[in-house]
Coordinates of N, CA, C and O and ligand atoms in Angstrom, one line a residue:
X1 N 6.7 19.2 62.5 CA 5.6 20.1 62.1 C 6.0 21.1 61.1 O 7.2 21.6 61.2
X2 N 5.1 21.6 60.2 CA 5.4 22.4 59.0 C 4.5 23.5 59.5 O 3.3 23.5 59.8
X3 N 5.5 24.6 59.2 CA 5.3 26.1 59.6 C 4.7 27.1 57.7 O 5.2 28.0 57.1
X4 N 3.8 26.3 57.6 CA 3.1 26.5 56.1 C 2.4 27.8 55.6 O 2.8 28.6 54.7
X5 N 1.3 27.9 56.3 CA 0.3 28.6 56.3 C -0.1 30.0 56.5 O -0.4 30.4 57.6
X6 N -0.2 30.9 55.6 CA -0.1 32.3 56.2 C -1.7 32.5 55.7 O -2.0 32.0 54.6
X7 N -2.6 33.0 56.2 CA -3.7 33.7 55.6 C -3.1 35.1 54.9 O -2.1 35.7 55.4
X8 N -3.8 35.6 53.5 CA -2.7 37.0 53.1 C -4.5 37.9 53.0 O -5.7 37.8 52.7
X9 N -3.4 39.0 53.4 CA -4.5 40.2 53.4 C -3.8 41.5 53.1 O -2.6 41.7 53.0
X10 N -4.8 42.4 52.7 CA -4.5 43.7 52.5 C -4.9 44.2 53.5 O -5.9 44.1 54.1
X11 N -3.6 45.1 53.7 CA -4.0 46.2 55.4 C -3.6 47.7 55.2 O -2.9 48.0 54.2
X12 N -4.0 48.6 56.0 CA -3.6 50.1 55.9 C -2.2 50.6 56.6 O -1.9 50.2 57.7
X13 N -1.7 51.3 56.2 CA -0.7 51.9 56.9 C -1.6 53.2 58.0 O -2.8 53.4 57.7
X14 N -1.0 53.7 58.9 CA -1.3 54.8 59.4 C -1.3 55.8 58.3 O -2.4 56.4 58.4
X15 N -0.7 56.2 57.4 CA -0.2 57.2 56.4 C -1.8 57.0 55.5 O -2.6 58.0 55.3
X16 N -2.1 55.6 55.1 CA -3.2 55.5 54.1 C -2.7 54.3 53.4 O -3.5 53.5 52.9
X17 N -1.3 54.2 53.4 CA -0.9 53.4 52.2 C -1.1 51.9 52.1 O -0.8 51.2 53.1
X18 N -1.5 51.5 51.4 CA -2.1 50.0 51.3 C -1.3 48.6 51.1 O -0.9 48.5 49.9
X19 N -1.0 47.7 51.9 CA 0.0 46.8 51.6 C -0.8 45.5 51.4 O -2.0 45.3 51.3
X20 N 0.0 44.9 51.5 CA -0.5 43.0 51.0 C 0.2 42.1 51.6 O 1.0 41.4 50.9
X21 N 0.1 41.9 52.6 CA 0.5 40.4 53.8 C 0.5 39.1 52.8 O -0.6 38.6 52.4
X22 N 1.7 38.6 52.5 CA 1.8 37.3 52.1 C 2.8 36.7 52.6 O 3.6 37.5 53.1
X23 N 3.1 35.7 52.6 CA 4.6 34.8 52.1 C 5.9 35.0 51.0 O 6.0 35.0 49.8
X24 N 6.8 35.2 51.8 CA 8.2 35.9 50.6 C 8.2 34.7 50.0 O 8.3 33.6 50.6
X25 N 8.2 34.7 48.9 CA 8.6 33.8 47.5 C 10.3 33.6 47.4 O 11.1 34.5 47.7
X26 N 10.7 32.6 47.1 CA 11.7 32.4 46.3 C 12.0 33.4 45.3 O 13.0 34.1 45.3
X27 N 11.1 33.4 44.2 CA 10.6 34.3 43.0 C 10.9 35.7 43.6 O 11.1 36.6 42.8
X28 N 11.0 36.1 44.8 CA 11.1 37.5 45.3 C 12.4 38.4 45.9 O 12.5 39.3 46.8
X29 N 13.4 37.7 45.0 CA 14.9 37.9 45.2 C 15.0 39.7 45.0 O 15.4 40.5 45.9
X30 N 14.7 39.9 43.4 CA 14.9 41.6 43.2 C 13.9 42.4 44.6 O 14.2 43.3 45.5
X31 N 13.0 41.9 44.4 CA 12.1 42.7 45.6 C 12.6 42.8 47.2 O 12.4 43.8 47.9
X32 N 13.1 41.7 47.5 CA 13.8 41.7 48.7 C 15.3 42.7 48.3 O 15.0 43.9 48.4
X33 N 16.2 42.5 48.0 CA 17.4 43.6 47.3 C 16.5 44.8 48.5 O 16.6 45.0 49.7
X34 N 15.7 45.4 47.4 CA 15.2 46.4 47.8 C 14.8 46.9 48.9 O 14.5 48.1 48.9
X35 N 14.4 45.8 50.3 CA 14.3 46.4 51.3 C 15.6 46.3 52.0 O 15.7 46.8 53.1
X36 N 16.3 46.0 51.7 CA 18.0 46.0 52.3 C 18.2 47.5 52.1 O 18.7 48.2 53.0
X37 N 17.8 48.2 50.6 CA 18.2 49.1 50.8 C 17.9 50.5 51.2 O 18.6 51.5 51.2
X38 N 16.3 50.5 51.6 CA 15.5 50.8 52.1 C 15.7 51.3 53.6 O 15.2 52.3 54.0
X39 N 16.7 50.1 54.4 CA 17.0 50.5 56.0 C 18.4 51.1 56.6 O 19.6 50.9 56.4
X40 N 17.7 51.7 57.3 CA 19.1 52.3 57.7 C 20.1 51.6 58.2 O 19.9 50.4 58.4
X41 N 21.5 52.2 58.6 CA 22.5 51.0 59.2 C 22.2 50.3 60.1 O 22.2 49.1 60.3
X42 N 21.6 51.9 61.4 CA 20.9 51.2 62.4 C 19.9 50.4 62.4 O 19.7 49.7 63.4
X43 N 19.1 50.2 61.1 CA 18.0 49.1 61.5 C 18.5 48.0 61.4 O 18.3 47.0 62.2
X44 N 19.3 47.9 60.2 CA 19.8 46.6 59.9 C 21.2 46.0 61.3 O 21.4 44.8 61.4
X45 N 21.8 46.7 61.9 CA 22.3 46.5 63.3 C 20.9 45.8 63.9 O 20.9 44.6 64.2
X46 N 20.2 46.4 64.1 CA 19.6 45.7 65.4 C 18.7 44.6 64.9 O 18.2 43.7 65.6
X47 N 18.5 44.8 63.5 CA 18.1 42.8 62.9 C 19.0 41.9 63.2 O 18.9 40.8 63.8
X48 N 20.3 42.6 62.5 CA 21.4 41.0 62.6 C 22.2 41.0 63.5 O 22.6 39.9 63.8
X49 N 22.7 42.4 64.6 CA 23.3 42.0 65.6 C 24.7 42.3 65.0 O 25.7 41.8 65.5
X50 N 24.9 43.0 63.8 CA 26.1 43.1 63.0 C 25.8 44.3 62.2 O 24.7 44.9 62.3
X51 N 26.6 44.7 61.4 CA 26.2 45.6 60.4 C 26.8 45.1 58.9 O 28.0 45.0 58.7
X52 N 26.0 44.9 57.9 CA 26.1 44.2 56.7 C 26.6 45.3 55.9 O 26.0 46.3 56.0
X53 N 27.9 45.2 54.9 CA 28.0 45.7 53.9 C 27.6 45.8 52.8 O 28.1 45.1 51.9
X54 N 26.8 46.7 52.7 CA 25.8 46.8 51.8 C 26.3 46.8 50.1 O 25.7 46.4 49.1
X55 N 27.7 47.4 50.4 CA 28.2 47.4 48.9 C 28.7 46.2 49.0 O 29.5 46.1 48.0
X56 N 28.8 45.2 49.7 CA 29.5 43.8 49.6 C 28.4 42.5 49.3 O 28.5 41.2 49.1
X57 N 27.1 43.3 49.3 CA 26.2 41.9 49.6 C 25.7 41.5 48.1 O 25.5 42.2 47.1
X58 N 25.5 40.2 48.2 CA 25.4 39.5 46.8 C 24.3 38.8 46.5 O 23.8 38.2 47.4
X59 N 24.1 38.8 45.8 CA 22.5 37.8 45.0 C 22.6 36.7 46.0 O 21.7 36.4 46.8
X60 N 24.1 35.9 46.1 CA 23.8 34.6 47.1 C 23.2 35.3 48.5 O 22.3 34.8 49.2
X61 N 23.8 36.4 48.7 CA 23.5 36.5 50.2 C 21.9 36.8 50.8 O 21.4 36.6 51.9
X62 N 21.2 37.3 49.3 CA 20.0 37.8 49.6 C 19.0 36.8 49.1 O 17.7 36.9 49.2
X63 N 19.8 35.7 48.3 CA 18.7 34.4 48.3 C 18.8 33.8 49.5 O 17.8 33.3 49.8
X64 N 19.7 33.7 50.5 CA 19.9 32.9 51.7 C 18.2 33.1 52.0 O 17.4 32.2 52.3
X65 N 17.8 34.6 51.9 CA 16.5 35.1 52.8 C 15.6 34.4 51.9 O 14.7 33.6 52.3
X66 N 15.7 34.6 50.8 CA 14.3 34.2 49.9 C 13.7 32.6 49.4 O 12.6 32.2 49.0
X67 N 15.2 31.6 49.7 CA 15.2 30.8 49.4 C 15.7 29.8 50.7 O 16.8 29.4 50.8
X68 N 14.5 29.4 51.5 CA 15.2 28.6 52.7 C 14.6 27.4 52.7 O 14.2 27.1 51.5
X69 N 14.2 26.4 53.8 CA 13.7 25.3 54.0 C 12.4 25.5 54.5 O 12.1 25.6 55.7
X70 N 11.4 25.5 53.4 CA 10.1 26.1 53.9 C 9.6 24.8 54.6 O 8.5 25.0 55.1
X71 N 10.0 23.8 54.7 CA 9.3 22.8 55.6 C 9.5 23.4 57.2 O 8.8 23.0 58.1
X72 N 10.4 24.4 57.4 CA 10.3 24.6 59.0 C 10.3 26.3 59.0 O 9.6 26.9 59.9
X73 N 11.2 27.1 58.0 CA 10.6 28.3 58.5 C 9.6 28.9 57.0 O 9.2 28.5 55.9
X74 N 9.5 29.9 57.7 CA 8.9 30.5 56.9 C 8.8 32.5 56.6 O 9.4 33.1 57.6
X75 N 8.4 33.4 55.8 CA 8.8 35.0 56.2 C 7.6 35.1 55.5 O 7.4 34.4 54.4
X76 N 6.6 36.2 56.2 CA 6.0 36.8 55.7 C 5.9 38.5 55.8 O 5.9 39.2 56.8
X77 N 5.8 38.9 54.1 CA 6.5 40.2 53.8 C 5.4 40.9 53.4 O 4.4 40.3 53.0
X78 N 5.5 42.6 53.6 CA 4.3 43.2 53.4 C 4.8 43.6 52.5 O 6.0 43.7 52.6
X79 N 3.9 44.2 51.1 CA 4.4 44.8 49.9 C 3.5 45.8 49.6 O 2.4 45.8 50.2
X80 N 3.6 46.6 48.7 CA 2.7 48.0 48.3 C 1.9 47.5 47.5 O 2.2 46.7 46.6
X81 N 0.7 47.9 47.8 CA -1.0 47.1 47.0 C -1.7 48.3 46.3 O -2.1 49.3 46.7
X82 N -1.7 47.8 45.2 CA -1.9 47.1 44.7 C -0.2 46.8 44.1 O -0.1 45.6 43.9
X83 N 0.7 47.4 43.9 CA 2.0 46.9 42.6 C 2.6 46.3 43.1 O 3.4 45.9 42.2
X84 N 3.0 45.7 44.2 CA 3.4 44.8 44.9 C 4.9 45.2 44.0 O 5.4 44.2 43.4
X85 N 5.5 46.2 43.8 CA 7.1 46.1 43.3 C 7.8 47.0 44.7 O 8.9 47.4 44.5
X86 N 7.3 47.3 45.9 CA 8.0 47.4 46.8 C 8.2 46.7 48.4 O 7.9 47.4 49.3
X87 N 8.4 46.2 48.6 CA 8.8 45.3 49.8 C 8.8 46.8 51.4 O 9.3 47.9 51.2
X88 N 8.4 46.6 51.9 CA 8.1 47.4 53.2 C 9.2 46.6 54.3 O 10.3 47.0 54.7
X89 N 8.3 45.5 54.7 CA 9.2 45.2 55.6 C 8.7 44.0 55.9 O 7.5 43.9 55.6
X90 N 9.4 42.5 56.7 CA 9.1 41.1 56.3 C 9.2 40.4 58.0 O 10.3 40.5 58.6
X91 N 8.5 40.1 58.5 CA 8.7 38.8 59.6 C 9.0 37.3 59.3 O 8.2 36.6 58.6
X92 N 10.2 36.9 59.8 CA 10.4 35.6 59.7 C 10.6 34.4 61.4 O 11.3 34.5 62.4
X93 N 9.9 33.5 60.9 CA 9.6 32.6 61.9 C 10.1 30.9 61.5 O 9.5 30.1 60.7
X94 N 11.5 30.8 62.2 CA 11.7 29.4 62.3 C 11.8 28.5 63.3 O 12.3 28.7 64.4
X95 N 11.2 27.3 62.8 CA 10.7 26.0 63.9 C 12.0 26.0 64.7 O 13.1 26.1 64.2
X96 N 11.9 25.8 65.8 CA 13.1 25.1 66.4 C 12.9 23.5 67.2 O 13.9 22.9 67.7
X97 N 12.1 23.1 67.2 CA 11.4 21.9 67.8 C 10.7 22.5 68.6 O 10.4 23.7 68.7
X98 N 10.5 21.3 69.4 CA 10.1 21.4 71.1 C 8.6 22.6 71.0 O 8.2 23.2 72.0
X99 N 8.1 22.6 70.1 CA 7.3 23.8 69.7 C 6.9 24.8 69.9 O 5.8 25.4 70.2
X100 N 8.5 25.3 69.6 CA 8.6 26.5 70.1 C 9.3 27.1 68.6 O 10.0 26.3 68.0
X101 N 9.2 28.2 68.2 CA 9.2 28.9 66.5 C 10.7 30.7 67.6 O 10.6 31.4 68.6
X102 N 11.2 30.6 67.0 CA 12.4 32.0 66.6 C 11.9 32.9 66.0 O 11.9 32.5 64.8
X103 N 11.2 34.9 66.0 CA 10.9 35.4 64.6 C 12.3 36.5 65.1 O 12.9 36.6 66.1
X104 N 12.2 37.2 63.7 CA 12.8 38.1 63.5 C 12.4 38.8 62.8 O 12.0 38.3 61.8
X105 N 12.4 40.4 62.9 CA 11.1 41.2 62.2 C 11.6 42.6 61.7 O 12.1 43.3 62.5
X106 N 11.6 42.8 60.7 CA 12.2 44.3 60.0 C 11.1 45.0 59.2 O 10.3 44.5 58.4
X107 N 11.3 46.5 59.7 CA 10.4 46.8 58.7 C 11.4 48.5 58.0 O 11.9 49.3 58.8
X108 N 11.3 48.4 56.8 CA 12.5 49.7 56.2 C 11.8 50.9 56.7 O 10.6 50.9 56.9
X109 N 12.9 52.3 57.1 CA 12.9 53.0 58.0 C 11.9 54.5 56.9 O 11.4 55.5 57.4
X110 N 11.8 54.2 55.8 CA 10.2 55.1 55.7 C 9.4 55.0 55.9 O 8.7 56.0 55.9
X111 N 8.9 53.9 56.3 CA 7.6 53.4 57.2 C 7.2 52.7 58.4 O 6.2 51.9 58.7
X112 N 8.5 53.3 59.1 CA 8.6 53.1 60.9 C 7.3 54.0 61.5 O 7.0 55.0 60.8
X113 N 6.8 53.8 62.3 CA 6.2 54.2 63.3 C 4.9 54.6 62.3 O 4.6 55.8 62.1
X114 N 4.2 53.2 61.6 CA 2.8 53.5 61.3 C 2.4 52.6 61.4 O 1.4 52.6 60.8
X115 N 2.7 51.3 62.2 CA 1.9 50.6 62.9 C 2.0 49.2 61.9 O 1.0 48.5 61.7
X116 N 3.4 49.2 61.2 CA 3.6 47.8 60.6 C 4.2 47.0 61.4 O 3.6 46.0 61.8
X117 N 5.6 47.3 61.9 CA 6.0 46.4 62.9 C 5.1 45.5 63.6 O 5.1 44.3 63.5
X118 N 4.2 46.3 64.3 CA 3.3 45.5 65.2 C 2.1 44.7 64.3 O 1.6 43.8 64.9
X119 N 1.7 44.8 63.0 CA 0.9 44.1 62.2 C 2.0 43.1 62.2 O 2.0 42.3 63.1
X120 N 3.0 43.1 61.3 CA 3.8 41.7 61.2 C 3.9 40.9 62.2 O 3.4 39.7 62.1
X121 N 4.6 41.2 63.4 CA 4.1 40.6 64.6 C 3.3 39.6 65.3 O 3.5 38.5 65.8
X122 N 1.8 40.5 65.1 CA 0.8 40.1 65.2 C 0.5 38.6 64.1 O 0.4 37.4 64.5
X123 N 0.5 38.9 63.1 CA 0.4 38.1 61.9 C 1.7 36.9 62.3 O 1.5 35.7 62.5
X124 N 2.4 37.2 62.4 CA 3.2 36.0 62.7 C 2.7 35.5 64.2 O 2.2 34.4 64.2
X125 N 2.9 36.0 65.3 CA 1.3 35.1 66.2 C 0.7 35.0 66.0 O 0.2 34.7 67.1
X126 N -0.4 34.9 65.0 CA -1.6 34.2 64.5 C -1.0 32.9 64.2 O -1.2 31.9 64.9
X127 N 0.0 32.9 62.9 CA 0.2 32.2 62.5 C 1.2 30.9 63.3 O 1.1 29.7 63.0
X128 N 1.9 31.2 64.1 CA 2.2 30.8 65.1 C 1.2 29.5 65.9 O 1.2 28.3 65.9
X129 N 0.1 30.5 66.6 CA -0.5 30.1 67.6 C -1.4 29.0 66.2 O -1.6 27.8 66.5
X130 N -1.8 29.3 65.3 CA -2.3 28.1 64.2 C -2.2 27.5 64.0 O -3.0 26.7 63.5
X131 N -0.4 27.0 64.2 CA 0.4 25.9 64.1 C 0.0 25.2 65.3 O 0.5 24.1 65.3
X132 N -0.7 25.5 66.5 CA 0.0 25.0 67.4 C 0.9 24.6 68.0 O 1.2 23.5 68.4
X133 N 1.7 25.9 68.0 CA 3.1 26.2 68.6 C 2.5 26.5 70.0 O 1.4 26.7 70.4
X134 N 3.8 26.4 70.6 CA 3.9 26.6 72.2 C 4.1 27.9 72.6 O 3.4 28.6 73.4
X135 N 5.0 28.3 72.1 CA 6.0 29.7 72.3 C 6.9 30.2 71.0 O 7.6 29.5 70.2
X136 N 6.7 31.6 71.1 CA 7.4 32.5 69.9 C 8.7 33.0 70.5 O 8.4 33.9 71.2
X137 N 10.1 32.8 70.5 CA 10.8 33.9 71.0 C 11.5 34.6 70.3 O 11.3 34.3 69.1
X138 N 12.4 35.6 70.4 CA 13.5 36.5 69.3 C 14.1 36.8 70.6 O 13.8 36.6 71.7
X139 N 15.3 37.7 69.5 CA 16.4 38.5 70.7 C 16.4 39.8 70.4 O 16.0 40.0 69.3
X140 N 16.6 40.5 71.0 CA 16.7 42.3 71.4 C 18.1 42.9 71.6 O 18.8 42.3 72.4
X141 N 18.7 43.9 71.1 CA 19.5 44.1 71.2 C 19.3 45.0 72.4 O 18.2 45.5 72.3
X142 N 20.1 45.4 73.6 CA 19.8 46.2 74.7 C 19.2 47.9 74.5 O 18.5 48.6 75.2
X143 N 20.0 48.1 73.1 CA 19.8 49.6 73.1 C 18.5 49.6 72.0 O 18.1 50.6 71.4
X144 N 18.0 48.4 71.8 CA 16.5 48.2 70.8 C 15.1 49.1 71.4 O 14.0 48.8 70.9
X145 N 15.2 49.8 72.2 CA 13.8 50.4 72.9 C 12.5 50.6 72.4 O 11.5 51.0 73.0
X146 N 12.6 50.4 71.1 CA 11.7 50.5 70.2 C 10.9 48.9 70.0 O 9.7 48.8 69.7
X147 N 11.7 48.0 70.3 CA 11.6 46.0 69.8 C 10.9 46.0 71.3 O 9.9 45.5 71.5
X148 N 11.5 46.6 72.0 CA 11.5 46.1 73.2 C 9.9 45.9 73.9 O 9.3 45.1 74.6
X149 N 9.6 47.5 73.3 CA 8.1 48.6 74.0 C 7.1 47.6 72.7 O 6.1 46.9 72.7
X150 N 7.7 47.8 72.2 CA 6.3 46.5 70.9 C 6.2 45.2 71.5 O 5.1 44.8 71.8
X151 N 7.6 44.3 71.9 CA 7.5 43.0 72.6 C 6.1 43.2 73.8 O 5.1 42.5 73.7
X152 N 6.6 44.1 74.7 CA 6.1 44.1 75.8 C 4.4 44.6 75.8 O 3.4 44.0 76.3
X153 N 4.3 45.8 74.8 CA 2.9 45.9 74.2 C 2.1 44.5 73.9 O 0.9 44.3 74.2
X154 N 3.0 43.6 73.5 CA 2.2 42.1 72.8 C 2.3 41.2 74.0 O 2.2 40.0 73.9
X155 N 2.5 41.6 75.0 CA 2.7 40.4 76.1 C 3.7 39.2 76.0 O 3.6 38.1 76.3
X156 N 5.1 40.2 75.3 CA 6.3 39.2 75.4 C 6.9 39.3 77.3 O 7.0 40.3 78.0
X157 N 7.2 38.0 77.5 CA 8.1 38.3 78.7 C 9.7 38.7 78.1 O 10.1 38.4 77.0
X158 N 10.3 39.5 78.9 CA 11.3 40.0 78.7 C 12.6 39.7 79.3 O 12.6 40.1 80.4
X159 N 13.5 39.3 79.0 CA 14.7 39.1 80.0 C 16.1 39.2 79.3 O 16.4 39.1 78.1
X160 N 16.7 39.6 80.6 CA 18.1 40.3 79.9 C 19.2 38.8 80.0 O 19.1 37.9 80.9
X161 N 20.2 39.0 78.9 CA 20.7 38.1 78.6 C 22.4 38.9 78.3 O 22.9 38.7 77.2
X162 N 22.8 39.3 78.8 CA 24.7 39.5 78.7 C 24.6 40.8 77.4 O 25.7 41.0 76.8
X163 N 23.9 41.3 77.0 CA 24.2 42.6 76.1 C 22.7 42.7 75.2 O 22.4 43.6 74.4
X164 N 21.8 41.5 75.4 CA 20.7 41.9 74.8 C 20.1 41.1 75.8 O 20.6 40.4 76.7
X165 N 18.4 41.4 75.1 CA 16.7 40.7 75.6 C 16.6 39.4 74.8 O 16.8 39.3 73.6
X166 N 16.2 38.2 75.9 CA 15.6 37.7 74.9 C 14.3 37.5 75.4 O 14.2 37.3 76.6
X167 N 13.1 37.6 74.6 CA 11.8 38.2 74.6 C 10.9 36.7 73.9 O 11.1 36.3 72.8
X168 N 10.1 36.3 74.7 CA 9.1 35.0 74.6 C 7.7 35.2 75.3 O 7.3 35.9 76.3
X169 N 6.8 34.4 74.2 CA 6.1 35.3 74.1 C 5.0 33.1 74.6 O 5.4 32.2 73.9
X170 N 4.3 32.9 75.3 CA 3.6 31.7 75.5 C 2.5 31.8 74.3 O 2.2 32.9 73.8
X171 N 2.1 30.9 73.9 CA 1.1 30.6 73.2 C 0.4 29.5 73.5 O -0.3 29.1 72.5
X172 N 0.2 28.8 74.4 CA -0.4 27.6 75.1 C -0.6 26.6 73.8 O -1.7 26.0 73.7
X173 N 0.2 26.5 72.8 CA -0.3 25.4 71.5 C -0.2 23.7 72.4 O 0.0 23.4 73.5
X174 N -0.5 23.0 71.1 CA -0.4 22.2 71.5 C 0.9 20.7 70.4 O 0.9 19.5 70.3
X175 N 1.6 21.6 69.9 CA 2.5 21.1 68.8 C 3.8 20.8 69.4 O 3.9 21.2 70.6
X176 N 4.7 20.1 69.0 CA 5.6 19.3 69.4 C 6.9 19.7 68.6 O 7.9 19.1 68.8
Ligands
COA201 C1 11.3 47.7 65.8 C2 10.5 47.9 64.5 C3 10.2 46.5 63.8 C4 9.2 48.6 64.8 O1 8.5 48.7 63.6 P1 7.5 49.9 63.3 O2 6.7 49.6 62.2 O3 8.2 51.2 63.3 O4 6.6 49.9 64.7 P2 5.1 50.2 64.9 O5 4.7 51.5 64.2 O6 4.2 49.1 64.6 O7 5.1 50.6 66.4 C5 4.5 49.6 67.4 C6 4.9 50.1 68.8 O8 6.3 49.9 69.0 C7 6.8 51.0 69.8 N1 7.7 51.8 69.0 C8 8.0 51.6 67.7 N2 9.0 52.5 67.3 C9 9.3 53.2 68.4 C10 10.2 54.3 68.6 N3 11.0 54.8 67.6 N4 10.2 54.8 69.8 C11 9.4 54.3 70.8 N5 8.5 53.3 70.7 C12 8.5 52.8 69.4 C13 5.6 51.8 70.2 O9 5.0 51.2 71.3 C14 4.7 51.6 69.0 O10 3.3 51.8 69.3 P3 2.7 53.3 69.0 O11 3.2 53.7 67.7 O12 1.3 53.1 69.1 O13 3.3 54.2 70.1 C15 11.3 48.8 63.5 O14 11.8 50.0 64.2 C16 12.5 48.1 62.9 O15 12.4 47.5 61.9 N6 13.7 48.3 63.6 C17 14.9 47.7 63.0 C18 15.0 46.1 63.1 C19 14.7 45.6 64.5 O16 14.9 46.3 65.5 N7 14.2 44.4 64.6 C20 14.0 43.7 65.9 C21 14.9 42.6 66.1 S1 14.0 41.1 65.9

């Protein structure tokens, strides 16, 4: 099953500021760059579970993100609307079979707590549950209380796993 499809829209920040829900492009290598540098250490810790050297990271490392196997996953990134020359923050969702989809979700730390996280989210369960997927899950790092209180807001189940959550969320699809 191919994880294709995003509907794209323009949505509001709490602030006012206007973005644009689409699909990260290949084409969107410089734009991506820039939400790397956009987030703090700590955000980027509790995306990767590591902390990336930012003065070490390289064109290859940030095409890994922009350039994958869109037959199974997929990222969709909110950008500033109308100029679309800044990247906010991106959800990514890959198939794992059994139809059940992995996301992982960042959004850079000037525009925490206006109600993007939870739009990407959302948007990636829409698009999820469209596929007829079964189940969404991700991981949480333990000291994430912020991933955690959004999971649980969306009716993720939550469970502890040896130093983090992993957080699944049912979607009754019907995909394989
Ligand atoms: C977790 C994260 C995605 C939340 O994004 P955000 O855009 O700031 O979140 P939202 O504004 O949509 O908040 C949604 C809800 O999450 C919870 N929340 C978010 N940030 C919070 C914080 N700092 N403290 C407490 N609750 C918080 C609240 O319930 C909030 O709802 P409310 O604002 O109505 O109270 C963001 O903090 C982030 O990118 N963190 C680093 C990366 C990460 O942790 N990824 C998760 C691993 S997959």
């Amino acid at each position: 099953m191919k994880i294709l499809d995003v509907p794209e829209e323009t949505w509001q920040l709490r602030s006012g500021l206007n973005v644009y829900l689409r699909p990260l492009q290949s084409t969107d290598l410089a734009l991506h760059w820039g939400l790397f540098y956009r987030c703090s250490r700590q955000s980027l810790f509790q995306r990767f579970f590591q902390l990336p050297d930012c003065q070490k990271i390289t064109d290859a490392d940030v095409e890994r993100f922009t350039n994958f196997d869109r037959s199974r996953e997929l990222a969709i990134t909110a950008v500033q609307y109308p100029s679309q020359v800044e990247e906010l923050g991106v959800v990514r969702l890959a198939h794992l079979g059994g139809g059940s989809a992995e996301f992982a979700l960042i959004v850079a730390d000037p525009w925490h707590r206006q109600g993007l996280g939870r739009k990407l989210l959302e948007k990636a369960i829409e698009v999820a549950r469209f596929q007829g997927l079964q189940s969404l899950e991700g991981y949480v790092l333990s000291s994430n209380q912020p991933m955690l209180k959004l999971c649980r807001r969306l009716g993720f189940e939550v469970s502890y796993a040896d130093g983090f959550y992993e957080v699944q969320l049912a979607l009754n699809g019907s995909a394989n």
